[in-house]
Short mmCIF file of C-alpha atoms and ligand atoms in Angstrom, two decimals:
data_model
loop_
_atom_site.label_atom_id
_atom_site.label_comp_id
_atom_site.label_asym_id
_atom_site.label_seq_id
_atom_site.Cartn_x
_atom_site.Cartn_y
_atom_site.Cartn_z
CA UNK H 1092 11.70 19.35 -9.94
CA UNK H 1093 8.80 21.34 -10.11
CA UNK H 1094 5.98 18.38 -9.30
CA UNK H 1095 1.62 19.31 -9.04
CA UNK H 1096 0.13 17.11 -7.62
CA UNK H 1097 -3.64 16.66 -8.59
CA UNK H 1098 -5.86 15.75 -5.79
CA UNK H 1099 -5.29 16.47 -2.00
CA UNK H 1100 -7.10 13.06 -0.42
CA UNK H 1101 -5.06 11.35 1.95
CA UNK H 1102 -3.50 9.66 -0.98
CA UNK H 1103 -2.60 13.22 -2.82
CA UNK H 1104 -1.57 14.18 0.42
CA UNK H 1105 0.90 11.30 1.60
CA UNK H 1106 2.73 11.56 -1.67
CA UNK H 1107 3.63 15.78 -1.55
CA UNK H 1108 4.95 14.71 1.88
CA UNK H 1109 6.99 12.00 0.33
CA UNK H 1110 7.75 14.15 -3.19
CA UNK H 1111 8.26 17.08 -0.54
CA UNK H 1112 11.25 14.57 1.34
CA UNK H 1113 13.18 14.13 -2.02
CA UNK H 1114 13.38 17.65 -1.99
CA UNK H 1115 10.69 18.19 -4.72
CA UNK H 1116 9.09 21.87 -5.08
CA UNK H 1117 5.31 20.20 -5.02
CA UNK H 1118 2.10 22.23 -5.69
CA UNK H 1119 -1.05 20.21 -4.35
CA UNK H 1120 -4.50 21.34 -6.09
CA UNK H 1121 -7.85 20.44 -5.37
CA UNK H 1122 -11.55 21.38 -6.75
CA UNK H 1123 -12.79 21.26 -2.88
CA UNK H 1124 -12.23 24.07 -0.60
CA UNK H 1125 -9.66 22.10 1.60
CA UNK H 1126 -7.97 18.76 2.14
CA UNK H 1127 -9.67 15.52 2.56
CA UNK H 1128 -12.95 16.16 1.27
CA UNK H 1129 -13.15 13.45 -1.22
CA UNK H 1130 -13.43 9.46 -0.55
CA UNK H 1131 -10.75 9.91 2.42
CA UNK H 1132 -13.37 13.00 4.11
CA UNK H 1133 -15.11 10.15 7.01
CA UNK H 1134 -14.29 6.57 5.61
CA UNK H 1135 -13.68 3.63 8.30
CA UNK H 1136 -10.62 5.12 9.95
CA UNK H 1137 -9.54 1.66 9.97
CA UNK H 1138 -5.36 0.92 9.04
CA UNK H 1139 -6.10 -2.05 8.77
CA UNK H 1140 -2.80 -3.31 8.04
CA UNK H 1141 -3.17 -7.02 8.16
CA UNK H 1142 -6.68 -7.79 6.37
CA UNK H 1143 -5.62 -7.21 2.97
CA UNK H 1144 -7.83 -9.26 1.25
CA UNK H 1145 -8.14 -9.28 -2.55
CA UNK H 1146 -12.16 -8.67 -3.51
CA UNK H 1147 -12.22 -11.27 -5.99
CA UNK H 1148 -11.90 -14.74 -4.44
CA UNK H 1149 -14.03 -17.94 -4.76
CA UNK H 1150 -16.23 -16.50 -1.90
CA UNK H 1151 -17.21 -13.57 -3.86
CA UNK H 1152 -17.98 -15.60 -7.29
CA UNK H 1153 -20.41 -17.67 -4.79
CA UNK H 1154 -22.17 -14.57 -3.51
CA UNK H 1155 -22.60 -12.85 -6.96
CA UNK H 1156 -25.88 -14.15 -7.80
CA UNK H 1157 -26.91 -13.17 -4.38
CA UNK H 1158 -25.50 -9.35 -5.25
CA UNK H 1159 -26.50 -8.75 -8.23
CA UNK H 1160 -30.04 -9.75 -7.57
CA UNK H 1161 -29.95 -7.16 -4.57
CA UNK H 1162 -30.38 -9.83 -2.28
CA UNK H 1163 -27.50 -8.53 -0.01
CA UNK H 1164 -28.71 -5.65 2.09
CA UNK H 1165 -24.90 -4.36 2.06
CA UNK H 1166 -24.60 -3.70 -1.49
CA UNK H 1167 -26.79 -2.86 -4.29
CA UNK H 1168 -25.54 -3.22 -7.61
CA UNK H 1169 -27.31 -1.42 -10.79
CA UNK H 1170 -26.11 -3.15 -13.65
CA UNK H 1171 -24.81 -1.45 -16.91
CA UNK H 1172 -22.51 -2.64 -20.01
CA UNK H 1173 -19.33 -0.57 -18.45
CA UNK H 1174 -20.45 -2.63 -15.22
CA UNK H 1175 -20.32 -5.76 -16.67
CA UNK H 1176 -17.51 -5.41 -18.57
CA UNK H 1177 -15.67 -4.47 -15.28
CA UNK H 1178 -16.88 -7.42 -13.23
CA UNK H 1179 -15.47 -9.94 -16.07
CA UNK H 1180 -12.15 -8.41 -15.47
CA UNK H 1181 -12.81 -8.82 -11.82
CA UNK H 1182 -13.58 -12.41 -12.31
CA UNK H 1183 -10.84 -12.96 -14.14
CA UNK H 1184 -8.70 -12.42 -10.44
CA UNK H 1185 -11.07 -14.35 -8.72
CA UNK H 1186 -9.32 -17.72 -8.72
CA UNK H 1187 -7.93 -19.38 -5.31
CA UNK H 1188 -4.48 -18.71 -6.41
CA UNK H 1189 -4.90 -15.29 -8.25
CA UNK H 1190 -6.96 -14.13 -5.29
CA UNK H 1191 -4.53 -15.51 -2.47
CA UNK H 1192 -0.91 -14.08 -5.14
CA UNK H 1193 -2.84 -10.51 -5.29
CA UNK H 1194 -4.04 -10.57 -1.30
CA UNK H 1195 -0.03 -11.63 -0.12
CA UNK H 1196 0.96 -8.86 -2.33
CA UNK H 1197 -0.99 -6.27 -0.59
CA UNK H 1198 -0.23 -7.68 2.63
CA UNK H 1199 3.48 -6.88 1.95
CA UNK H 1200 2.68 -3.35 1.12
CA UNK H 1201 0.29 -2.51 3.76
CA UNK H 1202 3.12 -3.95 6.11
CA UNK H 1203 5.29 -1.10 4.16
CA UNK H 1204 2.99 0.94 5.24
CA UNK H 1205 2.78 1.18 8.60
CA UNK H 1206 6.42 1.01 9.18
CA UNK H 1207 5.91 4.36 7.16
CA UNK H 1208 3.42 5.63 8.76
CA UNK H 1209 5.22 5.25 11.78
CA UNK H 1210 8.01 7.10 11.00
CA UNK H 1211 5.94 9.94 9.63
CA UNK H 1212 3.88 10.33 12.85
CA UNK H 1213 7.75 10.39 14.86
CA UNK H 1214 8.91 12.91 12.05
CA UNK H 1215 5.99 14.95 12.61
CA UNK H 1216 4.29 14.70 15.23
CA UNK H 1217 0.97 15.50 13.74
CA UNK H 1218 -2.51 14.25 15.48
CA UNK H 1219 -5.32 12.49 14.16
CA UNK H 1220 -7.14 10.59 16.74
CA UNK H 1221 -4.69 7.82 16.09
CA UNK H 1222 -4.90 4.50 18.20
CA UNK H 1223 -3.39 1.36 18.71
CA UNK H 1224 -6.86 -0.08 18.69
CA UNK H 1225 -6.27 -3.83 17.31
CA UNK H 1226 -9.27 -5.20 15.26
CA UNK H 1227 -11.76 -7.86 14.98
CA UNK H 1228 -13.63 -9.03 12.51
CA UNK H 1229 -17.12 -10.92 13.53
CA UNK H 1230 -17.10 -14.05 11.39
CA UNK H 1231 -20.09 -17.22 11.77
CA UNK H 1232 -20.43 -20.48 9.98
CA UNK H 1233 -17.90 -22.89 9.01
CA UNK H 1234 -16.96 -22.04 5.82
CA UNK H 1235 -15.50 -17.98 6.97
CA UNK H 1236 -13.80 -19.59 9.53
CA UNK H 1237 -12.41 -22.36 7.18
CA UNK H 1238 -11.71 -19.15 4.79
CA UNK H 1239 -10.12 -17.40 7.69
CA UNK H 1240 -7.77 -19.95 8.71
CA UNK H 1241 -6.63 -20.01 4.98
CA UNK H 1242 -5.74 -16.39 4.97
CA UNK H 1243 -3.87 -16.56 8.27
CA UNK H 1244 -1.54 -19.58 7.15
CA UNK H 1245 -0.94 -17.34 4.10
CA UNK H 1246 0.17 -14.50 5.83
CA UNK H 1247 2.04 -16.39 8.70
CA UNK H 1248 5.63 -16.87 6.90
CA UNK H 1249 5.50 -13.04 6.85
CA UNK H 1250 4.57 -12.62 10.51
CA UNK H 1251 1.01 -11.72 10.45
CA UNK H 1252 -0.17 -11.90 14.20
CA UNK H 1253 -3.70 -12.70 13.30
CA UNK H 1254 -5.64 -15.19 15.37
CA UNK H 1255 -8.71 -16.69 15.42
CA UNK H 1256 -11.10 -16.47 18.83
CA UNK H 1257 -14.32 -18.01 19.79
CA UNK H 1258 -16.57 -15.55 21.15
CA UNK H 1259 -16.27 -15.64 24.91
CA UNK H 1260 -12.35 -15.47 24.21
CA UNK H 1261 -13.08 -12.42 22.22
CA UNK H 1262 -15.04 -11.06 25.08
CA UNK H 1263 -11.85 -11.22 27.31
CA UNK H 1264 -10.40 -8.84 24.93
CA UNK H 1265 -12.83 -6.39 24.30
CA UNK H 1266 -14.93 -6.18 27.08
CA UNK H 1267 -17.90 -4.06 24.76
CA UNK H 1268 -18.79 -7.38 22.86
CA UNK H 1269 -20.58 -8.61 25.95
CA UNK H 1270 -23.39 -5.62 25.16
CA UNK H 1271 -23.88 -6.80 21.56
CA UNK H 1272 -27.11 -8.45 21.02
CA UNK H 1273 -25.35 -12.05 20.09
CA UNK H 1274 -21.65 -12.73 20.92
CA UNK H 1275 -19.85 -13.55 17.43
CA UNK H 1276 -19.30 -16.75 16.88
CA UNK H 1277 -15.40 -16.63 15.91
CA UNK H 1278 -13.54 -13.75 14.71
CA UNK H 1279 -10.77 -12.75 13.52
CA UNK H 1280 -8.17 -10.70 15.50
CA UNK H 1281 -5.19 -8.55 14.97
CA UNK H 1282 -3.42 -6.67 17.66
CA UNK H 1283 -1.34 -4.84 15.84
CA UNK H 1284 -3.73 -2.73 13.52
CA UNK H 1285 -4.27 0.56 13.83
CA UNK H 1286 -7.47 3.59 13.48
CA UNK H 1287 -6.92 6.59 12.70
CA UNK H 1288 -9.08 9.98 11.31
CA UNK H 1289 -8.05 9.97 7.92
CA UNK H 1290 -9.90 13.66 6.79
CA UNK H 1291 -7.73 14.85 10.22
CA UNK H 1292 -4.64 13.33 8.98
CA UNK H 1293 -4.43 14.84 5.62
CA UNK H 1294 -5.40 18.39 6.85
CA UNK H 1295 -2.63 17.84 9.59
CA UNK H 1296 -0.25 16.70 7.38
CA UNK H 1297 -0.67 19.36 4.65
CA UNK H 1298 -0.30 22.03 7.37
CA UNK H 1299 2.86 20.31 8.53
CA UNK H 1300 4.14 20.29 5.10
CA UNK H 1301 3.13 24.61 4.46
CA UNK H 1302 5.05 25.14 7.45
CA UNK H 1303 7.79 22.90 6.86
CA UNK H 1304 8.51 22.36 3.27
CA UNK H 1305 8.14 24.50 -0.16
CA UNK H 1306 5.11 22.59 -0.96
CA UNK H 1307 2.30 24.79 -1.29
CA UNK H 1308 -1.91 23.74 -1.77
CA UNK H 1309 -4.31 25.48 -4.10
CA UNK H 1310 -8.07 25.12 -3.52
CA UNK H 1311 -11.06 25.36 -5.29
CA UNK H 1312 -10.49 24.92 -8.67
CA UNK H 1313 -11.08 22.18 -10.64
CA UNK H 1314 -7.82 21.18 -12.92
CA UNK H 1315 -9.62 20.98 -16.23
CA UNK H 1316 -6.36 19.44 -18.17
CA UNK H 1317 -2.77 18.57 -18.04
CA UNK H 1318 -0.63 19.92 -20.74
CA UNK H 1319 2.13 18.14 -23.10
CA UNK H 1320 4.75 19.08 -25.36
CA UNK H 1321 6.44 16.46 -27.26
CA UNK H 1322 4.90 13.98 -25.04
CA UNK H 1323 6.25 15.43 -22.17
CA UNK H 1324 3.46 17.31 -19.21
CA UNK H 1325 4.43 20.88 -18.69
CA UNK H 1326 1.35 22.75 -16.84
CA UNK H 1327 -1.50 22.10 -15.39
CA UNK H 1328 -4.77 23.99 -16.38
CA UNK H 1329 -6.94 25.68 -14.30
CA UNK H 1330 -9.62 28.36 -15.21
CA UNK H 1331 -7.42 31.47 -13.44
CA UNK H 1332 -4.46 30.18 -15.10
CA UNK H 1333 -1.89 27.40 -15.80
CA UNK H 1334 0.25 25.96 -13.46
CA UNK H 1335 3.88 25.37 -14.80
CA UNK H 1336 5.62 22.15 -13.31
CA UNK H 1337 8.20 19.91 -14.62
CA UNK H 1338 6.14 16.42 -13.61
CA UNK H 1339 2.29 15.76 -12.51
CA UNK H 1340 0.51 13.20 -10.53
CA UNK H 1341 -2.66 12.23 -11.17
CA UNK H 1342 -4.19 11.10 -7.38
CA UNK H 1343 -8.02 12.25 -8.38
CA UNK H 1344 -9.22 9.02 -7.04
CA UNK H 1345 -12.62 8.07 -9.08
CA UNK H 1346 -12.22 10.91 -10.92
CA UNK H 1347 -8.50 10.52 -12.89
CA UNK H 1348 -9.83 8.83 -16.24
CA UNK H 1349 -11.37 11.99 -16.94
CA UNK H 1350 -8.25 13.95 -16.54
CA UNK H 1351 -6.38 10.97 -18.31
CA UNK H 1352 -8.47 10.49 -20.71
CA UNK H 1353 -7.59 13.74 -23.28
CA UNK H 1354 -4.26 12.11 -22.91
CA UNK H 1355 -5.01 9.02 -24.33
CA UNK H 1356 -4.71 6.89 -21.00
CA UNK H 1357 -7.90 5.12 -19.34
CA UNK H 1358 -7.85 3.30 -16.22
CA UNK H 1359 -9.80 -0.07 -14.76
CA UNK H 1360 -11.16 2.26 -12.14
CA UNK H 1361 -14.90 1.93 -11.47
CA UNK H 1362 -16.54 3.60 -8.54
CA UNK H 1363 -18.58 1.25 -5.05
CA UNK H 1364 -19.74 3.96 -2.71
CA UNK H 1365 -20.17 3.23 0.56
CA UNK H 1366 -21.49 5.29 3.51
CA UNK H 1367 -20.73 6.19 7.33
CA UNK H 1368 -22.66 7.78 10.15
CA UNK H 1369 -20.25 9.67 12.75
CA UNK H 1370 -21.82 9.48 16.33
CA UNK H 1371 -20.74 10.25 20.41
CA UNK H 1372 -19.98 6.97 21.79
CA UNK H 1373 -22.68 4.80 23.61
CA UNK H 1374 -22.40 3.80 27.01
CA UNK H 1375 -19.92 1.06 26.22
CA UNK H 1376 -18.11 1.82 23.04
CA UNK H 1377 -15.55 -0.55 22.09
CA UNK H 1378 -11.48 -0.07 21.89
CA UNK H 1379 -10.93 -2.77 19.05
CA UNK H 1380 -12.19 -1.70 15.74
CA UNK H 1381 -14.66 -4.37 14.73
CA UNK H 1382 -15.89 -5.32 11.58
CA UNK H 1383 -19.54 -7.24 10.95
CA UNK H 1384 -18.45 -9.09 7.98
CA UNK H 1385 -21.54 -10.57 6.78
CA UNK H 1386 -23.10 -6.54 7.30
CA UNK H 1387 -20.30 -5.16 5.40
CA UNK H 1388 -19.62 -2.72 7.97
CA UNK H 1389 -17.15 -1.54 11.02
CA UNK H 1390 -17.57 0.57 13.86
CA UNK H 1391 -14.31 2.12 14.65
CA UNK H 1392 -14.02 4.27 17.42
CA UNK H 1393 -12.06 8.13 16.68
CA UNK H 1394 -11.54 9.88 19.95
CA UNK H 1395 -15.38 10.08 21.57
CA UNK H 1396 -16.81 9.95 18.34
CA UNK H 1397 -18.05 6.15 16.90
CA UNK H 1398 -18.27 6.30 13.22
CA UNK H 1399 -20.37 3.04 11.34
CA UNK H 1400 -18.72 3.02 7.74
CA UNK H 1401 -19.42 0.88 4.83
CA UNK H 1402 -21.57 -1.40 2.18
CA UNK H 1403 -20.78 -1.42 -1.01
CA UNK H 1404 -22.83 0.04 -3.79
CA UNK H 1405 -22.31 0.06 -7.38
CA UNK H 1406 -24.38 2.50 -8.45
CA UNK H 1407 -24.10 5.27 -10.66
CA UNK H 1408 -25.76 8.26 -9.15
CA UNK H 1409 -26.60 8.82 -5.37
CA UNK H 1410 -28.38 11.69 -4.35
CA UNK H 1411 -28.96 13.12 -0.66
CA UNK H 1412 -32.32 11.28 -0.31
CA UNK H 1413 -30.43 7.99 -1.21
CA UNK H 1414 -27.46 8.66 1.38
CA UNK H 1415 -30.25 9.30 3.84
CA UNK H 1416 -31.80 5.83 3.52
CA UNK H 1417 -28.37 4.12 3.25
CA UNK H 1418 -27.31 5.96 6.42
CA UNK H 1419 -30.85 4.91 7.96
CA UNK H 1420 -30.03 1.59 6.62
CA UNK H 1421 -26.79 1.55 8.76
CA UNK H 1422 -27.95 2.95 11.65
CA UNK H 1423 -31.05 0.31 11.88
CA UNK H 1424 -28.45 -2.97 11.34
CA UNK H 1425 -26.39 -1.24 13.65
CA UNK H 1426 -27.86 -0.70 16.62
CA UNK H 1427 -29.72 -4.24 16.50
CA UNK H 1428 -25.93 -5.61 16.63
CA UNK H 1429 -24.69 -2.91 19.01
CA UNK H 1430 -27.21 -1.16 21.08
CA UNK H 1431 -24.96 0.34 23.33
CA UNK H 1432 -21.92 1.04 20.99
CA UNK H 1433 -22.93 4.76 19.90
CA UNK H 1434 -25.47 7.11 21.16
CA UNK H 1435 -28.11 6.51 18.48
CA UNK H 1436 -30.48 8.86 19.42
CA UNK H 1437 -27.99 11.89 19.56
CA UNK H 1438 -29.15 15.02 17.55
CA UNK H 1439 -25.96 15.34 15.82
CA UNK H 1440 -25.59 12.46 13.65
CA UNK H 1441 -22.71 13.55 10.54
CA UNK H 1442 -23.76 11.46 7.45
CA UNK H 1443 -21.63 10.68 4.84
CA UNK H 1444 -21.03 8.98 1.42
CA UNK H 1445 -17.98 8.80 -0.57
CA UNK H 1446 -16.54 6.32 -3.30
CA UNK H 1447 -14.35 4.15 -3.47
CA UNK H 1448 -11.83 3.76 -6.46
CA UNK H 1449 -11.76 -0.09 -7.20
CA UNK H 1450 -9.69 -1.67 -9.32
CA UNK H 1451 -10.40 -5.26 -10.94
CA UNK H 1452 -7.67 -6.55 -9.19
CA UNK H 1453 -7.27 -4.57 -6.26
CA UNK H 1454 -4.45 -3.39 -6.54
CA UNK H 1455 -3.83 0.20 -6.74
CA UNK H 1456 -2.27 1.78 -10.21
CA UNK H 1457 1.12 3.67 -9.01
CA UNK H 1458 3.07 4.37 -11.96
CA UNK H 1459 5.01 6.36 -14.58
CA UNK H 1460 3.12 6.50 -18.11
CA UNK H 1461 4.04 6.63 -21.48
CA UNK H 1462 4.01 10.65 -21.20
CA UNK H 1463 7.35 11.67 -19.93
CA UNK H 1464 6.72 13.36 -16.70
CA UNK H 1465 3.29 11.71 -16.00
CA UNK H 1466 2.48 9.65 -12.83
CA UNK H 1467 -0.40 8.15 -11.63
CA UNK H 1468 -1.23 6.76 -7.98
CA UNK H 1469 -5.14 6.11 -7.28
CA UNK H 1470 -7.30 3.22 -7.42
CA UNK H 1471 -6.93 2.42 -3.51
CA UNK H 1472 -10.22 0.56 -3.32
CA UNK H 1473 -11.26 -0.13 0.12
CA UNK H 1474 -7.65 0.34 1.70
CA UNK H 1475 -6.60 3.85 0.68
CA UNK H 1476 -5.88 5.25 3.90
CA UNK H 1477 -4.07 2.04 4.97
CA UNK H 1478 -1.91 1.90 1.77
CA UNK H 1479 -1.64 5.92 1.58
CA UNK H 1480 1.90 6.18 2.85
CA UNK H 1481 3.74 3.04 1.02
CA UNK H 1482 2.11 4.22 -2.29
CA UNK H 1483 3.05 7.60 -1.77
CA UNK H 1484 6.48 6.48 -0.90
CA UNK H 1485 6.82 4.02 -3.70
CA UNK H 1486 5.31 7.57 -6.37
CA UNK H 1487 8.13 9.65 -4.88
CA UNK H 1488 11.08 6.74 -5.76
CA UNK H 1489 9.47 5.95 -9.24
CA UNK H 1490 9.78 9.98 -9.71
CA UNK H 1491 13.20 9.79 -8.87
CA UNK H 1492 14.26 7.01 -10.59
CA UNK H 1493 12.76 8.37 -14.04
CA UNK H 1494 14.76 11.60 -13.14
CA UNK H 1495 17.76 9.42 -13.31
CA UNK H 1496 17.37 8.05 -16.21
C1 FAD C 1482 -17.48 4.01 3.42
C2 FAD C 1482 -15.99 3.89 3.20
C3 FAD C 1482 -15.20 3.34 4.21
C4 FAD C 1482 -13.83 3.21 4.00
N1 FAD C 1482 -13.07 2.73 5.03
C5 FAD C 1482 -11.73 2.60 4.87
C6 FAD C 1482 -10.92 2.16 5.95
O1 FAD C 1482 -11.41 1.90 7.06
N2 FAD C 1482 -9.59 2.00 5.72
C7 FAD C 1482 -9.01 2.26 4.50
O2 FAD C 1482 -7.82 2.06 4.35
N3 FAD C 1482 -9.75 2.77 3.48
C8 FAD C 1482 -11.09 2.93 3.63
N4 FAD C 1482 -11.86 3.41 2.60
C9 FAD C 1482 -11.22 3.70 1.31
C10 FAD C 1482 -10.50 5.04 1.33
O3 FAD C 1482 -11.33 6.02 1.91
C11 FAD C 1482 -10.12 5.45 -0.11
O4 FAD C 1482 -9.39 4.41 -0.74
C12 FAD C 1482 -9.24 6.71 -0.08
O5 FAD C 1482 -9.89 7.76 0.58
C13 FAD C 1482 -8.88 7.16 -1.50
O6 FAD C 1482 -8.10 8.32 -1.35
P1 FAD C 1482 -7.72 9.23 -2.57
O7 FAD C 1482 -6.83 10.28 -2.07
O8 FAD C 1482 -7.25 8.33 -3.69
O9 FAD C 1482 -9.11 9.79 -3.09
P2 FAD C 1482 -9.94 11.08 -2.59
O10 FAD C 1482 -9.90 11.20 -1.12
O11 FAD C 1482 -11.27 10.97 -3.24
O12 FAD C 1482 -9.13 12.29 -3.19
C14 FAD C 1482 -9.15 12.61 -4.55
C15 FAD C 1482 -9.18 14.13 -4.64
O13 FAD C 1482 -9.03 14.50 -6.00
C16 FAD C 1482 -9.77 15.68 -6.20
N5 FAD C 1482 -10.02 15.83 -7.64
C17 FAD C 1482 -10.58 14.95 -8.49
N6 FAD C 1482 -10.63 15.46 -9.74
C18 FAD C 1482 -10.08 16.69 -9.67
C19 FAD C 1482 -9.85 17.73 -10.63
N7 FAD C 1482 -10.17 17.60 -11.92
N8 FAD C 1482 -9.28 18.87 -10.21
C20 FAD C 1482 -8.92 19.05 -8.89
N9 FAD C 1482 -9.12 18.11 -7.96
C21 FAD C 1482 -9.68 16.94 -8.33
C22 FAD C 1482 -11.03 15.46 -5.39
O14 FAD C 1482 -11.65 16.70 -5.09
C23 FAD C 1482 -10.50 14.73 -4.17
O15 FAD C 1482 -10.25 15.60 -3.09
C24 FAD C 1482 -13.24 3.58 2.77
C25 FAD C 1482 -14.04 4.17 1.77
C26 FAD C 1482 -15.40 4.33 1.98
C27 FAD C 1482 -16.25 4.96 0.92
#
């Protein structure tokens, strides 16, 4: 089949390498003038394979007052009616066992995933600062440790090698934490998860697929529809022209209702932006990826670079003067954790912000529609890059099997 693909982010990406395996002729197009230049451009690197949490929990109905008063300093939250109406839905998956059925569920996948993703890196060989890095997540007070211990035992029966260590012990395995201006008082870790640049891996992978497959990239032009006949797609529009396929999926991240949306289709997606500063390492960057819960943030260290991603905004506009303070926000809680993790004071200091596409039950929406020939695979939330390959995987078999029948 002739397959476009709308949207080259690392999720776009992963499935024309999948679609591309089935023997698919795939045509990727993106506004931007390249791949990965969206939400996956200089996220948290983090494949984080066995913290799969669901958002809503019992946790997060406690801390909504707190939120939506602005009290947090890692969110900010500007509420409208289309917010609202979003965060009932949310609530709605917030129960103990809704929260723990949805966070299992993702587990599973993200397990999918890396299998995957291993046997893409073999089959390609492509680089992208990947590590075996393990990760820790910084947790204090009796109740996230009571919280954590839950969400290990819950994982456990499907192997999930996450264990909780007291500080010192966490010192023993990453050495850095003993520069951090407090040890944590628990946390959380996983040996087996993984970093990785995900802006690196999609450009990587999309050259690996122009010189090794029939699938081909267009840049630069927005797609400004996706055309039917007898409720069936058969083109995509662009301004130079139409491009003819025989089946389209819709990965425009935050941006697919308004493609879907002519069509009749809407998704739960609503936008939380969150932000990252890219910086050389400090004179004792950590190996392990480690996550400041309570901050909402992780450092994760690419290569020689550190980059501090995260917080979680739902807001509807952000210009550069906001991304500025957010970053300056960062960069201040940062360095008062981890003075010696980055080189703060380096004159090249890449700031970002990019947004997330959340779903109310975080859970991302891979699927055929009611159009003949229309798929959709976005609304990744915060684990995108860790989920990219098993969704893209599980797009390319639901294309098949509507081929078959
Ligand atoms: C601060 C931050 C930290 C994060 N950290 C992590 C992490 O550590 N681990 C993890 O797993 N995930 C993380 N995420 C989440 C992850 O980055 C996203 O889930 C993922 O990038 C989503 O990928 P995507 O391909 O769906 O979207 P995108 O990368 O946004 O790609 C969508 C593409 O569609 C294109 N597009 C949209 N509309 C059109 C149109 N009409 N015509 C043509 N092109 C169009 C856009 O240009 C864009 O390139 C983080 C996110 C943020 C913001």
């Amino acid at each position: 089949m002739r397959i476009a693909v709308i949207g080259a982010g690392v999720v776009g990406v992963a499935t024309a390498y999948y679609l591309s395996l089935s023997g698919h002729d795939v045509t990727v197009v993106d506004r931007n003038a390249g791949p990965g230049e969206g939400t996956s451009f200089a996220n948290g690197g983090q494949l984080s394979y066995s913290f799969s949490d669901a958002l809503g929990s019992p946790e997060f109905i406690r801390a909504l007052p707190g939120l939506v008063m602005n009290k947090d300093e890692g969110a900010r939250v500007a509420l409208s009616p289309g917010l609202a109406l979003w965060g009932l839905k949310l609530l709605r998956h917030s129960s103990r066992r809704q929260s723990d059925e949805l966070s299992l569920k993702t587990y599973r996948n993200a397990l999918r995933s890396n299998e995957l993703m291993q046997s893409l890196r073999e089959h390609t060989g492509i680089e992208f600062d990947y590590r075996d890095s393990g990760k820790m997540i910084n947790i204090s007070g009796a109740d996230a440790i009571r919280r954590a211990e839950h969400a290990i035992r819950l994982k456990n029966e499907y192997g999930c090698d996450n264990v909780i260590l007291t500080g010192w012990e966490a010192v023993e395995v990453e050495p850095a934490l003993k520069t951090f201006s407090e040890l944590p008082e628990a946390c959380i870790y996983s040996s087996g998860d993984q970093v990785g640049d995900a802006q690196m891996f999609t450009a990587s992978l999309s050259e690996w697929l122009s010189s090794n497959t029939t699938c081909r990239f267009e840049y630069g032009e927005p797609v400004s529809g996706i055309s039917t006949s007898n409720r069936r797609t058969n083109a995509v529009e662009l301004q130079s022209g139409s491009i003819d396929c025989d089946a389209v999926v819709v990965c425009a991240g935050t941006d697919s209702n308004a493609l879907l949306r002519p069509l009749g289709l809407k998704l739960p997606i609503r936008g939380m932006r969150g932000y990252s500063v890219t910086l050389p390492v400090g004179e004792h960057p950590p190996v392990t990826s480690i996550t400041a819960h309570a901050q909402h943030f992780v450092f994760s260290r690419l290569g020689e670079r550190i980059r501090i991603a995260g917080f979680a905004d739902f807001i509807a506009e952000c210009d550069d003067q906001q991304v500025r303070q957010r970053t300056d926000d960062l960069l201040r809680i940062a360095r008062a954790i981890a003075p010696a993790t980055a080189d703060y004071d380096a004159a090249e200091k890449h700031r970002w912000s990019g947004v997330r596409p959340m779903t109310p039950n975080s859970q991302p929406i891979v699927s055929a529609t009611p159009i003949d020939g229309l798929f959709i695979n976005t609304g990744h939330g915060m684990l995108g890059w860790t989920l990219a390959c098993a969704s893209g995987d599980t797009l390319a078999t639901l294309v098949r099997e509507g081929a078959a029948s």
